[in-house]
PDB file of N, CA and C in Angstrom:
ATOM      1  N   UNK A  16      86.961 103.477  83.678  1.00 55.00           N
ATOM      2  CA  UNK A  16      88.308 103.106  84.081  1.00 55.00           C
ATOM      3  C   UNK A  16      88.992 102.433  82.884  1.00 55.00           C
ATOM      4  N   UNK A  17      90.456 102.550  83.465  1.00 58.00           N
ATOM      5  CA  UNK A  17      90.895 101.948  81.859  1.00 58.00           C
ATOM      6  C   UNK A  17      91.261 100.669  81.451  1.00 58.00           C
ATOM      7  N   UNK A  18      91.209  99.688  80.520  1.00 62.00           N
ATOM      8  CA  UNK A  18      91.539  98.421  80.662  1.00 62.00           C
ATOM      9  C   UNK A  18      92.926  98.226  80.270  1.00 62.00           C
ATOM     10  N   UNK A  19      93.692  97.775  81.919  1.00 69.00           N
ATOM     11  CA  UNK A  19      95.363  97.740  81.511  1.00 69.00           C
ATOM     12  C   UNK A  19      96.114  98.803  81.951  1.00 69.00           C
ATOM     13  N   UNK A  20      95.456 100.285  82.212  1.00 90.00           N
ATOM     14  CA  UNK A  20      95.937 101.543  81.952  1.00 90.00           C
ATOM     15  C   UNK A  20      96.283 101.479  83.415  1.00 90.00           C
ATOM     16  N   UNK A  21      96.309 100.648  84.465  1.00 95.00           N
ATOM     17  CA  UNK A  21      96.776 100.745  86.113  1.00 95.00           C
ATOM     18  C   UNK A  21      98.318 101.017  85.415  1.00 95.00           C
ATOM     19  N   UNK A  22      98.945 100.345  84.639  1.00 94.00           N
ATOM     20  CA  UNK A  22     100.210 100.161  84.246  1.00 94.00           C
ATOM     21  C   UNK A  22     100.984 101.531  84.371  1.00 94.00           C
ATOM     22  N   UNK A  23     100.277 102.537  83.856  1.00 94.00           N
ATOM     23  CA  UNK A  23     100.634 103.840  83.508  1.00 94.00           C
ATOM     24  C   UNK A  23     100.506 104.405  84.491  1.00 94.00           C
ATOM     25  N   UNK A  24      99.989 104.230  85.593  1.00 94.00           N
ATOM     26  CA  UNK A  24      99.325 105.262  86.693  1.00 94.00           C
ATOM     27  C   UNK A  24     101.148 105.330  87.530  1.00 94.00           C
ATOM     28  N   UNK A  25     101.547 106.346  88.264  1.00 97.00           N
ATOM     29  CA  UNK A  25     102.358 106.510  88.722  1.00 97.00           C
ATOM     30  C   UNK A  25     102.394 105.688  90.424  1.00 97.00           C
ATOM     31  N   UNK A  26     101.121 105.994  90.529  1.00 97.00           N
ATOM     32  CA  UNK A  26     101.052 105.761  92.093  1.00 97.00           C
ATOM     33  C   UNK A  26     100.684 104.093  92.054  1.00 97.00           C
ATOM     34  N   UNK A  27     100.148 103.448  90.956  1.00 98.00           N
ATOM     35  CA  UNK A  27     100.958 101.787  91.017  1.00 98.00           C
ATOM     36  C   UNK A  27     102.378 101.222  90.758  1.00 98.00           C
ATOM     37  N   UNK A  28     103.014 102.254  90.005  1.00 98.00           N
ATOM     38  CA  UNK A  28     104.238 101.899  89.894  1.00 98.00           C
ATOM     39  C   UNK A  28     105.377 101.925  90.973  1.00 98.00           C
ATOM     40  N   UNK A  29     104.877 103.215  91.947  1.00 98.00           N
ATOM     41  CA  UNK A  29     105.592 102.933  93.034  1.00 98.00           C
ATOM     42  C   UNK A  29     105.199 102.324  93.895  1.00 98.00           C
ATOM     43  N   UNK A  30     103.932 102.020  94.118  1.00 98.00           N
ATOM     44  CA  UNK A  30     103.454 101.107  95.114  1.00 98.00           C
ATOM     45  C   UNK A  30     103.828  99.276  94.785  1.00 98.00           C
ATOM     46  N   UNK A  31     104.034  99.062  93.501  1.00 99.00           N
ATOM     47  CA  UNK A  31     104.929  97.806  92.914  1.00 99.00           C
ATOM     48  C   UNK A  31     106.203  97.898  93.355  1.00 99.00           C
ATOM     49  N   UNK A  32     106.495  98.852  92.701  1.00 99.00           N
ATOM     50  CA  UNK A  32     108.365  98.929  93.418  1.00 99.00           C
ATOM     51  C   UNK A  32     108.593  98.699  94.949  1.00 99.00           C
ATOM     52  N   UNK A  33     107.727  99.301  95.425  1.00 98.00           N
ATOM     53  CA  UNK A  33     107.651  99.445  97.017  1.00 98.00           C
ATOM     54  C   UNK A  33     107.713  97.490  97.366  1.00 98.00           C
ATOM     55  N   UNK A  34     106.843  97.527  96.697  1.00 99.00           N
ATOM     56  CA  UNK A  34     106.120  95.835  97.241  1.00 99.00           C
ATOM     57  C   UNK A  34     107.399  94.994  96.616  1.00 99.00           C
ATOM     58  N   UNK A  35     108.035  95.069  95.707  1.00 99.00           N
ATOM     59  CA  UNK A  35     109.272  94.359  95.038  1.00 99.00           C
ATOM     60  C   UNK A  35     110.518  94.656  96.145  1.00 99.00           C
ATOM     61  N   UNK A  36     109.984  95.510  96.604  1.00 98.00           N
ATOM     62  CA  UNK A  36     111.696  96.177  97.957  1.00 98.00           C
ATOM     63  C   UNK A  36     111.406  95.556  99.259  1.00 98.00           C
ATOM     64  N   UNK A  37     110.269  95.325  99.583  1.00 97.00           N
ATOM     65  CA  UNK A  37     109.938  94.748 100.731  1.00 97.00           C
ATOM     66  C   UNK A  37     110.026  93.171 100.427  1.00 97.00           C
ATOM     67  N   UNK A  38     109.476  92.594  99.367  1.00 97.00           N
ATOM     68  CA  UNK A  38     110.057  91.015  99.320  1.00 97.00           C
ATOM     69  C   UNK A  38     111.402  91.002  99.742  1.00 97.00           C
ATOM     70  N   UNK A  39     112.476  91.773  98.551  1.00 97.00           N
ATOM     71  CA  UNK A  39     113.847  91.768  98.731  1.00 97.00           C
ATOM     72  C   UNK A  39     114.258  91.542 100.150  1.00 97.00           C
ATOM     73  N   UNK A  40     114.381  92.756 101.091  1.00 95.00           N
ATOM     74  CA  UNK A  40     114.667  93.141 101.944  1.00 95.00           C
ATOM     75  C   UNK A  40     114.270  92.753 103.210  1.00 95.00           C
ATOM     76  N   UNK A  41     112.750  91.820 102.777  1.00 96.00           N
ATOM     77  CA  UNK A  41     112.203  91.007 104.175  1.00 96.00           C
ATOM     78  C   UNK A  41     113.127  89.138 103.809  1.00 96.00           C
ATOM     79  N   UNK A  42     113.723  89.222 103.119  1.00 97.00           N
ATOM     80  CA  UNK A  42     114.174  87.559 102.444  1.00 97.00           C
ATOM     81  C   UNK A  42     115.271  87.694 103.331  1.00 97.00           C
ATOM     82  N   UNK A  43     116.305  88.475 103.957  1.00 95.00           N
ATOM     83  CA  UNK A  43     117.294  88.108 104.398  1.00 95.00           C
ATOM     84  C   UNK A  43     117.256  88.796 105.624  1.00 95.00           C
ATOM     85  N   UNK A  44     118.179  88.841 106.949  1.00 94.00           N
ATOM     86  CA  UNK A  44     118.376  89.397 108.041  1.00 94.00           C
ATOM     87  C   UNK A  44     117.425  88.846 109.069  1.00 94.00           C
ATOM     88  N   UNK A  45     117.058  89.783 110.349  1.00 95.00           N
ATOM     89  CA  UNK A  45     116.211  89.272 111.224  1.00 95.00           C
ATOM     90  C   UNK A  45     114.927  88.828 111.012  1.00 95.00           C
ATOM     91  N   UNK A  46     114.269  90.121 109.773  1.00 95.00           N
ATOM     92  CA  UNK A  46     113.306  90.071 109.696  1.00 95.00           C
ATOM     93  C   UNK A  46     112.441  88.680 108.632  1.00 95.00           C
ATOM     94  N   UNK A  47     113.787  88.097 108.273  1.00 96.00           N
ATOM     95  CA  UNK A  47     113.078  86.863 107.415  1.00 96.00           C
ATOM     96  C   UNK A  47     113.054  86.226 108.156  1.00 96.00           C
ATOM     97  N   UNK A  48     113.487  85.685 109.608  1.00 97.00           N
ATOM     98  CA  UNK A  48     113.398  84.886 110.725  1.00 97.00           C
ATOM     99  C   UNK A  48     112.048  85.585 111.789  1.00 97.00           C
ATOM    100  N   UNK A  49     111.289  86.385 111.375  1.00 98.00           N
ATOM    101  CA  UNK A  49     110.256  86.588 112.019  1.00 98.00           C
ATOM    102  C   UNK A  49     109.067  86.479 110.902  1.00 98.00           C
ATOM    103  N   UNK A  50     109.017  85.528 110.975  1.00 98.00           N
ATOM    104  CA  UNK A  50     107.746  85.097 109.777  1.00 98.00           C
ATOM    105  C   UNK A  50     105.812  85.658 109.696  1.00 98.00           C
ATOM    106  N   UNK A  51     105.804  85.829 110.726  1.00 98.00           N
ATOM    107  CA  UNK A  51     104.502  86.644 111.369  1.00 98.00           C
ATOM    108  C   UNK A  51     104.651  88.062 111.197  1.00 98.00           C
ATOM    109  N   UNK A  52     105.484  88.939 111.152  1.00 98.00           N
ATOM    110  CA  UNK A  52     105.732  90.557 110.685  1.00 98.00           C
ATOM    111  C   UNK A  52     105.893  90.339 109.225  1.00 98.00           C
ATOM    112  N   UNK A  53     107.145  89.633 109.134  1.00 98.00           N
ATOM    113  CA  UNK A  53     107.284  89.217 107.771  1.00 98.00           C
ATOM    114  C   UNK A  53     106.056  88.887 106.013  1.00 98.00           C
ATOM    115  N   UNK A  54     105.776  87.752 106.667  1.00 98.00           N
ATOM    116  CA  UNK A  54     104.148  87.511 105.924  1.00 98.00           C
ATOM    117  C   UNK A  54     102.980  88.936 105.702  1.00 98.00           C
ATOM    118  N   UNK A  55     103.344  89.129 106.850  1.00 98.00           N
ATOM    119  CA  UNK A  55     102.078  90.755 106.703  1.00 98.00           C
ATOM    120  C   UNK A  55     102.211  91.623 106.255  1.00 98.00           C
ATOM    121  N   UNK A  56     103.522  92.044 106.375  1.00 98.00           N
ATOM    122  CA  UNK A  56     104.367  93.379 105.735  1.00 98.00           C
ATOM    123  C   UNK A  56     104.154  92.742 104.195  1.00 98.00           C
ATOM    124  N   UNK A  57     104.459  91.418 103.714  1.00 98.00           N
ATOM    125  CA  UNK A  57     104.485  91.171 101.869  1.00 98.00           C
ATOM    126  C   UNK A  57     102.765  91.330 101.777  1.00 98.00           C
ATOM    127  N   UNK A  58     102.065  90.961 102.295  1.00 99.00           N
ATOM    128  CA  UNK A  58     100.752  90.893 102.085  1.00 99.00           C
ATOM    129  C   UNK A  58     100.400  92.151 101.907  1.00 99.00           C
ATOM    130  N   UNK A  59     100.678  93.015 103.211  1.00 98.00           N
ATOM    131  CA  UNK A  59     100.198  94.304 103.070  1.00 98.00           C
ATOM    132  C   UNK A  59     100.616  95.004 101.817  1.00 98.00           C
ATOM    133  N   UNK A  60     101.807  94.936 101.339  1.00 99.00           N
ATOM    134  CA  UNK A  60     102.603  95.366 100.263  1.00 99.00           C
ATOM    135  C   UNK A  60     101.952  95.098  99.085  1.00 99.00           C
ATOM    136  N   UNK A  61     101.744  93.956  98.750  1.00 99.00           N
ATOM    137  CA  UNK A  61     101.245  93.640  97.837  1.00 99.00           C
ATOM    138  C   UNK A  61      99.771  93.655  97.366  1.00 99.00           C
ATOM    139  N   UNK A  62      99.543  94.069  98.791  1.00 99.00           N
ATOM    140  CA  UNK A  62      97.457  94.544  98.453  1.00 99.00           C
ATOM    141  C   UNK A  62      97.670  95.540  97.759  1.00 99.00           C
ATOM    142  N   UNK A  63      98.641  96.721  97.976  1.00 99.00           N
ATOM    143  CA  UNK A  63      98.449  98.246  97.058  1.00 99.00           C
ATOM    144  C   UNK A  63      98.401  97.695  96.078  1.00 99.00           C
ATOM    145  N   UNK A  64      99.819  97.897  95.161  1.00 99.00           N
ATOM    146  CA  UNK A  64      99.339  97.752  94.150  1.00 99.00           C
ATOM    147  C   UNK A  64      98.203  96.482  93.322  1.00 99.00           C
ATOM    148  N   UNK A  65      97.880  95.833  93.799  1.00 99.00           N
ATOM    149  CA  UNK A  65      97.139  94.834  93.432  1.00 99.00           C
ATOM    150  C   UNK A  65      95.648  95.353  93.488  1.00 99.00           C
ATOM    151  N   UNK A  66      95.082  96.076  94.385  1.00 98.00           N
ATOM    152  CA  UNK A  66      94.036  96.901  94.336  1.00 98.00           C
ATOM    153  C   UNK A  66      93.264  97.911  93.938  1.00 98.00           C
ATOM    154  N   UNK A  67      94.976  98.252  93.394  1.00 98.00           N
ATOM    155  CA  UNK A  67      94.961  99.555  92.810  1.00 98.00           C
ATOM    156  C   UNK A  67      94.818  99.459  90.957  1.00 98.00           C
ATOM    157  N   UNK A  68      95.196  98.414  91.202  1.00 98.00           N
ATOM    158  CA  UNK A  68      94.866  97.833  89.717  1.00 98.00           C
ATOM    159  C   UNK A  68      93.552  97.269  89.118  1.00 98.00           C
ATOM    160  N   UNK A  69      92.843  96.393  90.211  1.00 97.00           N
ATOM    161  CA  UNK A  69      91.585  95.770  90.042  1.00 97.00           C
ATOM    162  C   UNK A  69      90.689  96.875  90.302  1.00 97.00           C
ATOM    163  N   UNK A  70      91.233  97.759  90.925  1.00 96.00           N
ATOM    164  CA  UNK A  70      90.033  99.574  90.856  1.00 96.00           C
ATOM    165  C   UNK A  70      89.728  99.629  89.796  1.00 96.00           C
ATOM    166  N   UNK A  71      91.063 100.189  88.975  1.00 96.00           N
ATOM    167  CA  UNK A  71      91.679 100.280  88.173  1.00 96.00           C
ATOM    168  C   UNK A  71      90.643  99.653  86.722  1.00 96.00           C
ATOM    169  N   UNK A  72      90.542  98.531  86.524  1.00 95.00           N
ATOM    170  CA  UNK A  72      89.487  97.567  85.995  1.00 95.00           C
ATOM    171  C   UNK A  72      88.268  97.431  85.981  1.00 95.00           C
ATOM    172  N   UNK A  73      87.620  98.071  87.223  1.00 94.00           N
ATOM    173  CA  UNK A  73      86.086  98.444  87.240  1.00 94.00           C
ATOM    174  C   UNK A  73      85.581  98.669  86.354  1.00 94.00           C
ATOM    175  N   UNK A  74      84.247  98.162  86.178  1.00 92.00           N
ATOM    176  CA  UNK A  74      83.412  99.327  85.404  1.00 92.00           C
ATOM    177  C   UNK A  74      82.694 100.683  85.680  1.00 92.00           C
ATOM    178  N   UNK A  75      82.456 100.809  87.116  1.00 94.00           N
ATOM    179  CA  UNK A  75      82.238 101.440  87.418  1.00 94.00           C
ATOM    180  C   UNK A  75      82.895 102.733  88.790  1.00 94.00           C
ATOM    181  N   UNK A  76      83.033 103.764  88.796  1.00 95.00           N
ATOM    182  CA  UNK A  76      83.709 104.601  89.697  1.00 95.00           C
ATOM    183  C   UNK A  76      83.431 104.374  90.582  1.00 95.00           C
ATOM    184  N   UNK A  77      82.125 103.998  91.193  1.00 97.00           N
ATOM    185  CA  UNK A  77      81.909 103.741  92.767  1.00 97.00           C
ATOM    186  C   UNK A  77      82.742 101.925  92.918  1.00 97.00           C
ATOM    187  N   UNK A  78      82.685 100.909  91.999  1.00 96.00           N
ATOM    188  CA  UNK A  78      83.649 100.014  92.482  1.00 96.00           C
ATOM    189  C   UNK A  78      84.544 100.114  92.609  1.00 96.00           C
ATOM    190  N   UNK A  79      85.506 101.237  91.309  1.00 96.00           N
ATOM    191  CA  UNK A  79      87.248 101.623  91.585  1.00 96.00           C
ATOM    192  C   UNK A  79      87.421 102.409  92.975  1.00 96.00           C
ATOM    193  N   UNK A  80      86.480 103.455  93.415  1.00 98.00           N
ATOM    194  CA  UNK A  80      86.732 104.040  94.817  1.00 98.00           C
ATOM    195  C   UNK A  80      86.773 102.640  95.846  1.00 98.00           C
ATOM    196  N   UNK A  81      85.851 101.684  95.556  1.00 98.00           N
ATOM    197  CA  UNK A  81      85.749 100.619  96.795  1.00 98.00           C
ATOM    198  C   UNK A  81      87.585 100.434  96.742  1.00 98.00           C
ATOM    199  N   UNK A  82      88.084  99.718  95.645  1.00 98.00           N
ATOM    200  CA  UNK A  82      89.025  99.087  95.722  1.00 98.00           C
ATOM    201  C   UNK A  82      90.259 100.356  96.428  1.00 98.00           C
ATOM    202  N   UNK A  83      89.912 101.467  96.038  1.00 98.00           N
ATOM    203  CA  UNK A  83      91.104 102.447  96.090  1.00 98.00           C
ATOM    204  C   UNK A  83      90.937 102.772  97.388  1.00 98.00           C
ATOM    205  N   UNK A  84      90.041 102.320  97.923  1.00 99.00           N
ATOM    206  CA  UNK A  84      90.096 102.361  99.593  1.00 99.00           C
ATOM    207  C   UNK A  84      90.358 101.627 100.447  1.00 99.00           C
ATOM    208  N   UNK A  85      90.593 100.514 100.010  1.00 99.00           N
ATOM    209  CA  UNK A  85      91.023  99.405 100.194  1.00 99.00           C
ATOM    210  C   UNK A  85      92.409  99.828 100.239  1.00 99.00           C
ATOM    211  N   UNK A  86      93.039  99.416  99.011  1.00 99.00           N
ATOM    212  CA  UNK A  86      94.755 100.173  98.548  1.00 99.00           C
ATOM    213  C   UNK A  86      95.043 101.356  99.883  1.00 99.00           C
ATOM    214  N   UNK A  87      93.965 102.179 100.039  1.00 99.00           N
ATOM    215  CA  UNK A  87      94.385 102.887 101.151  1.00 99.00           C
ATOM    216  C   UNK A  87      94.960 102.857 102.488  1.00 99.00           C
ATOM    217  N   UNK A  88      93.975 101.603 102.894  1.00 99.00           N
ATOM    218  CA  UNK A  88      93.828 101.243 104.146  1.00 99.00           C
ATOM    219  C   UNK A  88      94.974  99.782 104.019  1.00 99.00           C
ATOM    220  N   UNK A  89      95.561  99.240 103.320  1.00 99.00           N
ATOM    221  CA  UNK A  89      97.030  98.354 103.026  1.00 99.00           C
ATOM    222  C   UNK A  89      97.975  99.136 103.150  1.00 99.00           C
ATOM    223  N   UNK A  90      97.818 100.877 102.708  1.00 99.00           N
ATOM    224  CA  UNK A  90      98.710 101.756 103.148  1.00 99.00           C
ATOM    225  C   UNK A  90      98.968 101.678 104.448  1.00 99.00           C
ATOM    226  N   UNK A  91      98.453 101.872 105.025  1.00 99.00           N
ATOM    227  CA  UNK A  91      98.426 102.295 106.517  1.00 99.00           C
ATOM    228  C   UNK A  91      98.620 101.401 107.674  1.00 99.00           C
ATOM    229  N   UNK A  92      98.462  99.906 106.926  1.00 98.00           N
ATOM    230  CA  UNK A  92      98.464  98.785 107.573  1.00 98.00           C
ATOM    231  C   UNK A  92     100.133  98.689 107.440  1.00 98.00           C
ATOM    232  N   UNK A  93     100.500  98.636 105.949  1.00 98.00           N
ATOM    233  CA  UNK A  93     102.153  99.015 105.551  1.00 98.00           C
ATOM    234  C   UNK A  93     102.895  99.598 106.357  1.00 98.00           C
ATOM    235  N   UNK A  94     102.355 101.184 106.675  1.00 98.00           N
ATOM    236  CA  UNK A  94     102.966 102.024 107.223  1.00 98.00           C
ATOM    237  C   UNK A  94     103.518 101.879 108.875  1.00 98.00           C
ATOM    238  N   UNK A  95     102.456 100.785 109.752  1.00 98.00           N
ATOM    239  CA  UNK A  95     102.498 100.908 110.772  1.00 98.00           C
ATOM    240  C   UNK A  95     103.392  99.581 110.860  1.00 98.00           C
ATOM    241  N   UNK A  96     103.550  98.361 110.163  1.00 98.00           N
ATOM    242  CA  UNK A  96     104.522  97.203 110.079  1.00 98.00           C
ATOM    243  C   UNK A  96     105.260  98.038 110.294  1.00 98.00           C
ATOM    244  N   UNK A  97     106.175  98.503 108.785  1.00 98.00           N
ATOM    245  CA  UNK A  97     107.051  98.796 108.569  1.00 98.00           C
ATOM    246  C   UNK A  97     107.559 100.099 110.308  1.00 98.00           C
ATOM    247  N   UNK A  98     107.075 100.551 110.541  1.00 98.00           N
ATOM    248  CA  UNK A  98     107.117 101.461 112.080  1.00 98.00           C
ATOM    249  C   UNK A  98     107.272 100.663 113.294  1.00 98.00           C
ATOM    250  N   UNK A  99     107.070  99.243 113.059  1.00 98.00           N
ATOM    251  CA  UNK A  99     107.196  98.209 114.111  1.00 98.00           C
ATOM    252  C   UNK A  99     108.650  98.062 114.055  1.00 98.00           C
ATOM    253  N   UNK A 100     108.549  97.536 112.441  1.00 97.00           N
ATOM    254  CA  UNK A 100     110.286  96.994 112.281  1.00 97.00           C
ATOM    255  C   UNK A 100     111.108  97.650 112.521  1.00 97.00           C
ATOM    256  N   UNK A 101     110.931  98.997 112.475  1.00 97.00           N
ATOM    257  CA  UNK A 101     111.818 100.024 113.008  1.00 97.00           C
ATOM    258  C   UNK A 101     112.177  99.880 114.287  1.00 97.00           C
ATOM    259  N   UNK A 102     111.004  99.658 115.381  1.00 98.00           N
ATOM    260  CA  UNK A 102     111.131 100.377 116.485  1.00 98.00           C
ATOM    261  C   UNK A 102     111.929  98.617 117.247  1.00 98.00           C
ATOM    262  N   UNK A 103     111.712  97.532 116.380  1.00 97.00           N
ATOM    263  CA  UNK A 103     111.987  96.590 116.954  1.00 97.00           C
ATOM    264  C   UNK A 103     113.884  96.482 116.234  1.00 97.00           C
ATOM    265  N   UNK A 104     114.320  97.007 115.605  1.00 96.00           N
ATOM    266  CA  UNK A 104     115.270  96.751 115.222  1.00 96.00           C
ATOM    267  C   UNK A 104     115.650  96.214 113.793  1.00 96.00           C
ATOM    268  N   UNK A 105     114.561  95.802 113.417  1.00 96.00           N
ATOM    269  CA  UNK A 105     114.865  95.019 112.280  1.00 96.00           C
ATOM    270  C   UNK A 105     114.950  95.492 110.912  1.00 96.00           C
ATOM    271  N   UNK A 106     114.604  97.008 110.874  1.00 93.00           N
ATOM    272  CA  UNK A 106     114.730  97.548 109.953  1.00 93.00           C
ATOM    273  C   UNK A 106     115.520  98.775 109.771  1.00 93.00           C
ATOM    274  N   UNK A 107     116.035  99.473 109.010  1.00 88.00           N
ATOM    275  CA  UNK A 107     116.847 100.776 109.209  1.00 88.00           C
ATOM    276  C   UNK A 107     116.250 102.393 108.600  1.00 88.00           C
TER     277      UNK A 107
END
């Protein structure tokens, strides 16, 4: 794995951006007054790329798969917040 080289990878860069849009966008409106969706959705957000990076850093491929499965499963945790906020209003 490469040391630093998460930087370059495409799929951390949007998973950063992602996680930089969800701070933004959870700071103001309903959803910054629901602090319990709120908190989880930045957490969840911020496990991708953060996991995806310390994979990323391994020395070895079977630890970068641990982490990148991890990153996976923050996906999905992401995916289903963010499907809450929808269905509750708070998001568009």
């Amino acid at each position: 794995m490469g040391k630093g080289g998460f930087k370059e990878l495409a799929v951390w860069q949007r998973s950063k951006d992602l996680a930089v849009q969800i701070y933004k966008t959870s700071s103001s409106g309903p959803l910054s007054k629901d602090h319990g969706l709120r908190d989880q959705l930045r957490r969840a957000a911020i496990s991708v790329p953060s996991n995806l990076a310390e994979g990323d850093e391994r020395d070895t491929d079977r630890e970068a798969v641990r982490f990148f499965y991890i990153a996976k499963g923050s996906v999905a945790e992401l995916r289903t917040q963010l499907q809450i906020g929808l269905e509750i209003g708070y998001l568009e």
